[in-house]
């Protein structure tokens, strides 16, 4: 029997396999219940007592040898399989295209507005969206019973009427004037909130840019020239502007500015309702009451302010018909602005 075991050891050490199935066949042949090793184990019972020790030892060695050898073969095949899989990767293939994001139209237009005012020496100022009555209304000369304070327009955050979402970025003016002494030349871009039913033409949040210039001897002529420069940079050098008298609590005199309709060149079309003009912003000379409320000497200083809705300017430039498009994140809409990136 010892001889048979030695023969098998010899045979096993030369075994080879090239597929997982072949390895499995070897396992069955040697290690299964009906395999060679089991047969030898059965035969072992008949070995005379004096040889049992030597035969038993040889048999154990054989079993370890077979088990190890088959495990090695299996490992080799698994390794070579993963090498083959790696080889089947084509590292020279061009990568799948990565879709580049686009900038939101509101961001594009906001940046355009900011860069025009930057060239005139304005710098950016920011303020909180959650505000108090003083900065949004009282300091800006809103009468205590002004309808804009009404629950209809203003979102109050708590039952306390002094914690509210700003309804315009004019609140940033208040904050800057309180802290800084003139000359002040700032633009304030930001999001504002109003309690409006959402529709194609109105939204409960939108964006504004406010501009404020305060110094000695600032006049209405400075305001008009700033507006003309802005309109021509934004809508083209042949743009004309028109100022209509208006009313805002924080400016006196106040005006609304129209630009000549850039679609029909002022001749009249559906877009400008056949008037040749489209309204784009509100403006005026800062009311002395506002300067005084913010601690600026209204005898020494004067200034102008203007405020516009970014959505409005974007609509004029890109003809977006429904305000809701701006906040729905529909990529089909957003991708239309790829070239404006
Ligand atoms: N704050 C105004 C609004 O929300 C816009 C505005 C009008 C701002 C006239 C101004 C201004 O600075 O002078 O409708």
Coordinates of C-alpha atoms and ligand atoms in Angstrom, one line a residue:
X1 CA 0.0 0.0 0.0
X2 CA 2.9 2.3 0.8
X3 CA 4.1 1.9 -2.7
X4 CA 0.7 2.8 -4.1
X5 CA 0.7 5.9 -2.0
X6 CA 4.1 6.9 -3.2
X7 CA 3.0 6.4 -6.8
X8 CA -0.1 8.6 -6.3
X9 CA 2.1 11.4 -4.7
X10 CA 4.2 11.3 -7.8
X11 CA 1.2 11.4 -10.0
X12 CA -0.5 14.2 -8.1
X13 CA 2.5 16.5 -8.1
X14 CA 2.5 16.4 -11.9
X15 CA -1.2 17.2 -12.3
X16 CA -2.2 20.2 -14.3
X17 CA -5.4 21.9 -15.4
X18 CA -6.3 24.8 -17.7
X19 CA -9.9 25.4 -16.8
X20 CA -12.0 25.5 -13.7
X21 CA -13.9 22.5 -14.9
X22 CA -10.8 20.4 -15.1
X23 CA -9.8 21.4 -11.6
X24 CA -13.2 20.3 -10.4
X25 CA -12.8 17.0 -12.2
X26 CA -9.5 16.4 -10.4
X27 CA -11.1 17.3 -7.1
X28 CA -13.8 14.7 -7.7
X29 CA -11.3 12.1 -8.8
X30 CA -9.1 12.5 -5.7
X31 CA -11.0 14.1 -2.9
X32 CA -14.7 13.2 -3.2
X33 CA -16.3 10.4 -1.2
X34 CA -15.8 8.0 -4.1
X35 CA -12.4 9.3 -4.9
X36 CA -9.0 7.8 -4.7
X37 CA -8.2 9.1 -1.2
X38 CA -11.4 7.7 0.2
X39 CA -10.7 4.4 -1.4
X40 CA -7.3 4.3 0.3
X41 CA -8.8 5.3 3.6
X42 CA -11.1 2.3 3.4
X43 CA -8.2 0.0 2.5
X44 CA -6.3 1.5 5.5
X45 CA -8.5 -0.5 7.8
X46 CA -7.0 -3.7 6.5
X47 CA -3.4 -2.7 7.1
X48 CA -1.7 -4.8 9.7
X49 CA -1.3 -3.0 13.1
X50 CA 2.5 -2.9 12.8
X51 CA 2.4 -0.9 9.5
X52 CA -0.5 1.4 10.5
X53 CA 1.7 4.2 11.7
X54 CA 3.9 4.5 8.6
X55 CA 1.0 4.0 6.2
X56 CA -1.2 6.4 8.1
X57 CA 1.4 9.1 8.0
X58 CA 2.0 8.6 4.2
X59 CA -1.7 8.7 3.6
X60 CA -2.1 12.0 5.5
X61 CA 0.8 13.4 3.5
X62 CA -0.8 12.4 0.3
X63 CA -4.1 14.0 1.3
X64 CA -2.5 17.3 2.2
X65 CA -0.5 17.2 -1.1
X66 CA -3.6 16.6 -3.2
X67 CA -5.7 19.3 -1.3
X68 CA -2.9 21.9 -1.6
X69 CA -2.2 21.1 -5.2
X70 CA -5.8 21.4 -6.3
X71 CA -6.2 24.7 -4.4
X72 CA -3.1 26.0 -6.2
X73 CA -4.4 25.0 -9.6
X74 CA -7.7 26.7 -8.8
X75 CA -6.0 29.9 -7.7
X76 CA -3.9 30.0 -10.9
X77 CA -6.9 29.7 -13.1
X78 CA -8.8 32.4 -11.3
X79 CA -5.8 34.8 -11.5
X80 CA -5.3 34.2 -15.2
X81 CA -9.0 34.8 -15.7
X82 CA -8.9 38.3 -14.2
X83 CA -5.7 39.1 -16.2
X84 CA -7.7 38.2 -19.3
X85 CA -10.6 40.4 -18.3
X86 CA -8.2 43.3 -17.8
X87 CA -6.7 42.7 -21.2
X88 CA -10.1 42.9 -22.8
X89 CA -10.4 46.6 -21.6
X90 CA -9.6 48.9 -24.5
X91 CA -7.6 51.6 -22.9
X92 CA -7.3 53.5 -26.1
X93 CA -11.0 53.9 -26.6
X94 CA -12.2 57.6 -26.5
X95 CA -14.1 58.3 -23.3
X96 CA -17.8 58.8 -23.2
X97 CA -18.5 62.5 -23.6
X98 CA -19.1 64.3 -20.2
X99 CA -22.1 66.6 -20.4
X100 CA -20.9 70.1 -19.5
X101 CA -23.2 72.1 -17.2
X102 CA -24.5 75.5 -18.3
X103 CA -24.9 78.6 -16.2
X104 CA -28.4 79.6 -15.2
X105 CA -29.8 82.5 -17.3
X106 CA -30.4 84.5 -14.1
X107 CA -26.7 84.1 -13.2
X108 CA -25.6 85.0 -16.7
X109 CA -27.6 88.2 -16.6
X110 CA -26.7 89.1 -13.0
X111 CA -23.0 88.9 -14.0
X112 CA -23.6 91.1 -17.0
X113 CA -25.4 93.7 -14.9
X114 CA -22.6 93.6 -12.2
X115 CA -19.9 93.9 -14.8
X116 CA -21.5 97.0 -16.4
X117 CA -21.8 98.7 -13.0
X118 CA -18.3 97.6 -12.0
X119 CA -16.9 99.6 -14.9
X120 CA -18.6 102.7 -13.4
X121 CA -16.8 102.1 -10.1
X122 CA -19.6 100.3 -8.2
X123 CA -18.8 97.5 -5.8
X124 CA -20.9 94.7 -4.6
X125 CA -22.7 94.8 -1.3
X126 CA -24.8 92.0 0.2
X127 CA -27.3 91.7 3.0
X128 CA -29.5 89.1 4.7
X129 CA -32.6 87.7 3.1
X130 CA -34.3 87.4 6.5
X131 CA -34.7 91.0 7.6
X132 CA -36.5 93.3 10.0
X133 CA -39.1 96.0 9.4
X134 CA -36.6 98.8 9.9
X135 CA -34.2 97.8 7.1
X136 CA -36.9 96.8 4.5
X137 CA -39.5 99.5 5.2
X138 CA -39.2 102.0 8.0
X139 CA -35.8 103.4 7.3
X140 CA -36.8 103.6 3.6
X141 CA -39.6 106.1 4.4
X142 CA -42.5 103.6 4.1
X143 CA -45.5 105.1 6.0
X144 CA -46.7 102.9 8.9
X145 CA -49.9 102.0 6.9
X146 CA -48.1 101.5 3.5
X147 CA -49.8 98.6 1.7
X148 CA -46.4 96.9 0.9
X149 CA -46.2 96.0 4.6
X150 CA -49.5 94.2 4.4
X151 CA -49.5 90.4 4.9
X152 CA -50.5 90.1 1.2
X153 CA -47.1 91.1 0.0
X154 CA -44.6 90.3 2.8
X155 CA -43.7 86.9 4.1
X156 CA -43.4 87.1 7.9
X157 CA -41.3 84.3 9.3
X158 CA -42.7 84.4 12.8
X159 CA -45.8 85.8 14.4
X160 CA -43.5 88.6 15.3
X161 CA -44.0 91.2 12.5
X162 CA -40.4 92.2 12.8
X163 CA -38.9 89.0 11.3
X164 CA -39.6 88.9 7.6
X165 CA -38.2 88.0 4.2
X166 CA -37.0 91.0 2.3
X167 CA -39.4 92.2 -0.4
X168 CA -36.7 94.2 -2.2
X169 CA -32.9 94.5 -2.2
X170 CA -33.3 98.2 -1.2
X171 CA -32.8 96.8 2.4
X172 CA -29.1 96.4 1.6
X173 CA -29.0 100.2 0.9
X174 CA -30.2 100.8 4.5
X175 CA -27.5 98.6 5.9
X176 CA -24.7 100.1 3.9
X177 CA -25.7 103.7 4.6
X178 CA -25.9 103.0 8.3
X179 CA -22.3 101.7 8.4
X180 CA -20.5 103.6 5.8
X181 CA -19.9 107.3 5.3
X182 CA -20.2 108.7 1.7
X183 CA -18.9 108.4 -1.0
X184 CA -21.0 105.2 -1.4
X185 CA -21.2 103.5 -4.7
X186 CA -22.6 100.0 -4.5
X187 CA -24.7 97.5 -6.3
X188 CA -26.7 94.9 -4.4
X189 CA -27.7 91.7 -6.2
X190 CA -29.9 89.3 -4.4
X191 CA -33.0 87.2 -4.0
X192 CA -36.3 88.7 -2.8
X193 CA -39.6 87.3 -1.7
X194 CA -43.2 88.4 -2.1
X195 CA -46.4 86.7 -1.1
X196 CA -47.8 86.3 -4.6
X197 CA -49.6 83.4 -6.2
X198 CA -47.1 81.6 -8.6
X199 CA -48.0 82.1 -12.3
X200 CA -46.3 82.7 -15.6
X201 CA -46.1 86.4 -14.7
X202 CA -45.5 86.4 -11.0
X203 CA -43.5 84.4 -8.5
X204 CA -43.1 84.3 -4.8
X205 CA -39.3 84.7 -5.1
X206 CA -37.3 86.5 -7.7
X207 CA -34.0 88.5 -8.1
X208 CA -33.1 92.1 -8.0
X209 CA -30.1 94.3 -8.4
X210 CA -30.1 97.6 -6.6
X211 CA -27.7 100.4 -7.2
X212 CA -26.9 103.3 -4.9
X213 CA -24.6 106.3 -5.3
X214 CA -24.2 108.9 -2.6
X215 CA -21.7 111.7 -2.5
X216 CA -21.7 115.5 -2.4
X217 CA -23.4 117.1 -5.4
X218 CA -24.9 113.9 -7.0
X219 CA -27.6 115.1 -9.3
X220 CA -30.4 113.7 -11.4
X221 CA -28.2 114.2 -14.5
X222 CA -25.7 111.7 -13.0
X223 CA -28.6 109.2 -12.6
X224 CA -29.8 109.8 -16.1
X225 CA -26.3 109.3 -17.6
X226 CA -25.7 106.1 -15.6
X227 CA -29.0 104.8 -16.8
X228 CA -28.2 105.6 -20.4
X229 CA -24.8 103.9 -20.1
X230 CA -26.4 100.8 -18.5
X231 CA -29.1 100.5 -21.1
X232 CA -26.7 100.8 -24.0
X233 CA -24.2 98.3 -22.6
X234 CA -27.0 95.9 -21.8
X235 CA -29.2 96.2 -24.9
X236 CA -27.1 97.7 -27.6
X237 CA -25.6 101.1 -28.4
X238 CA -28.7 102.3 -30.4
X239 CA -30.9 101.9 -27.3
X240 CA -32.8 105.0 -26.2
X241 CA -34.2 105.6 -22.7
X242 CA -37.2 107.4 -21.4
X243 CA -37.9 108.4 -17.8
X244 CA -41.5 108.6 -16.6
X245 CA -42.4 110.3 -13.3
X246 CA -43.4 107.7 -10.7
X247 CA -43.6 107.2 -6.9
X248 CA -41.4 105.2 -4.5
X249 CA -41.4 106.1 -0.8
X250 CA -37.5 106.1 -0.7
X251 CA -36.8 108.4 -3.6
X252 CA -37.9 112.0 -4.5
X253 CA -38.3 112.6 -7.3
X254 CA -38.9 109.1 -8.5
X255 CA -39.0 107.7 -12.1
X256 CA -39.6 104.6 -14.0
X257 CA -37.2 103.9 -16.9
X258 CA -38.3 102.5 -20.3
X259 CA -36.0 101.5 -23.1
X260 CA -36.8 101.7 -26.7
X261 CA -38.1 98.2 -27.7
X262 CA -35.0 96.4 -29.0
X263 CA -37.1 93.9 -31.0
X264 CA -38.8 96.5 -33.3
X265 CA -36.3 99.3 -32.7
X266 CA -39.1 101.5 -31.3
X267 CA -41.5 101.2 -34.2
X268 CA -44.0 99.2 -32.3
X269 CA -44.7 95.5 -32.1
X270 CA -46.6 92.9 -30.1
X271 CA -43.7 92.7 -27.5
X272 CA -43.9 96.4 -26.6
X273 CA -47.7 96.5 -27.1
X274 CA -47.2 98.8 -30.0
X275 CA -45.8 101.6 -27.8
X276 CA -42.2 101.3 -29.0
X277 CA -41.0 101.3 -25.3
X278 CA -40.6 98.6 -22.6
X279 CA -40.3 99.3 -18.9
X280 CA -37.2 98.0 -17.1
X281 CA -36.6 99.6 -13.8
X282 CA -37.4 102.1 -11.0
X283 CA -35.1 104.9 -9.8
X284 CA -34.9 108.3 -8.3
X285 CA -33.0 110.7 -6.0
X286 CA -32.6 109.2 -2.5
X287 CA -35.2 110.9 -0.3
X288 CA -33.5 113.1 2.4
X289 CA -35.7 111.4 5.0
X290 CA -33.9 108.1 4.1
X291 CA -30.4 109.7 4.4
X292 CA -31.3 111.1 7.8
X293 CA -32.8 107.9 9.0
X294 CA -29.5 106.1 8.1
X295 CA -27.3 108.7 9.8
X296 CA -26.1 110.5 6.6
X297 CA -26.3 114.4 6.6
X298 CA -28.9 115.2 4.0
X299 CA -27.7 118.8 3.9
X300 CA -24.3 117.8 2.8
X301 CA -24.9 114.7 0.7
X302 CA -27.3 113.6 -2.1
X303 CA -27.6 110.5 -4.1
X304 CA -29.5 108.4 -6.5
X305 CA -30.8 104.8 -6.3
X306 CA -32.2 102.4 -8.9
X307 CA -33.6 98.9 -8.7
X308 CA -34.4 96.3 -11.3
X309 CA -35.7 92.7 -11.5
X310 CA -33.1 90.3 -13.0
X311 CA -35.9 88.1 -14.4
X312 CA -37.4 91.1 -16.2
X313 CA -34.0 91.9 -17.9
X314 CA -33.5 88.3 -18.7
X315 CA -37.0 88.1 -20.3
X316 CA -36.2 91.1 -22.4
X317 CA -32.8 89.6 -23.5
X318 CA -33.9 86.0 -24.0
X319 CA -37.7 86.2 -24.3
X320 CA -38.5 83.7 -21.5
X321 CA -42.3 83.8 -21.5
X322 CA -43.0 81.9 -18.2
X323 CA -41.3 83.0 -15.0
X324 CA -41.7 79.5 -13.6
X325 CA -39.1 78.2 -16.0
X326 CA -36.4 80.0 -14.0
X327 CA -36.9 77.8 -10.9
X328 CA -38.0 74.5 -12.4
X329 CA -34.5 73.3 -13.3
X330 CA -35.7 71.7 -16.5
X331 CA -32.4 70.9 -18.3
X332 CA -34.1 71.3 -21.7
X333 CA -34.6 75.0 -20.8
X334 CA -31.3 75.4 -19.1
X335 CA -29.4 73.9 -22.1
X336 CA -30.7 76.7 -24.3
X337 CA -28.3 79.0 -22.6
X338 CA -25.2 76.9 -23.5
X339 CA -23.9 79.5 -25.9
X340 CA -24.3 82.4 -23.4
X341 CA -22.0 80.5 -21.0
Ligands
LIG1 N1 -37.3 98.6 -4.5 C1 -38.1 98.8 -5.6 C2 -39.0 97.5 -5.9 O1 -38.8 96.6 -5.3 C3 -37.3 99.0 -6.9 C4 -36.7 100.4 -6.8 C5 -37.3 101.5 -7.3 C6 -35.4 100.5 -6.2 C7 -36.8 102.7 -7.2 C8 -34.9 101.8 -6.2 C9 -35.6 102.9 -6.7 O2 -33.7 102.0 -5.7 O3 -35.0 104.1 -6.6 O4 -39.8 97.5 -6.7

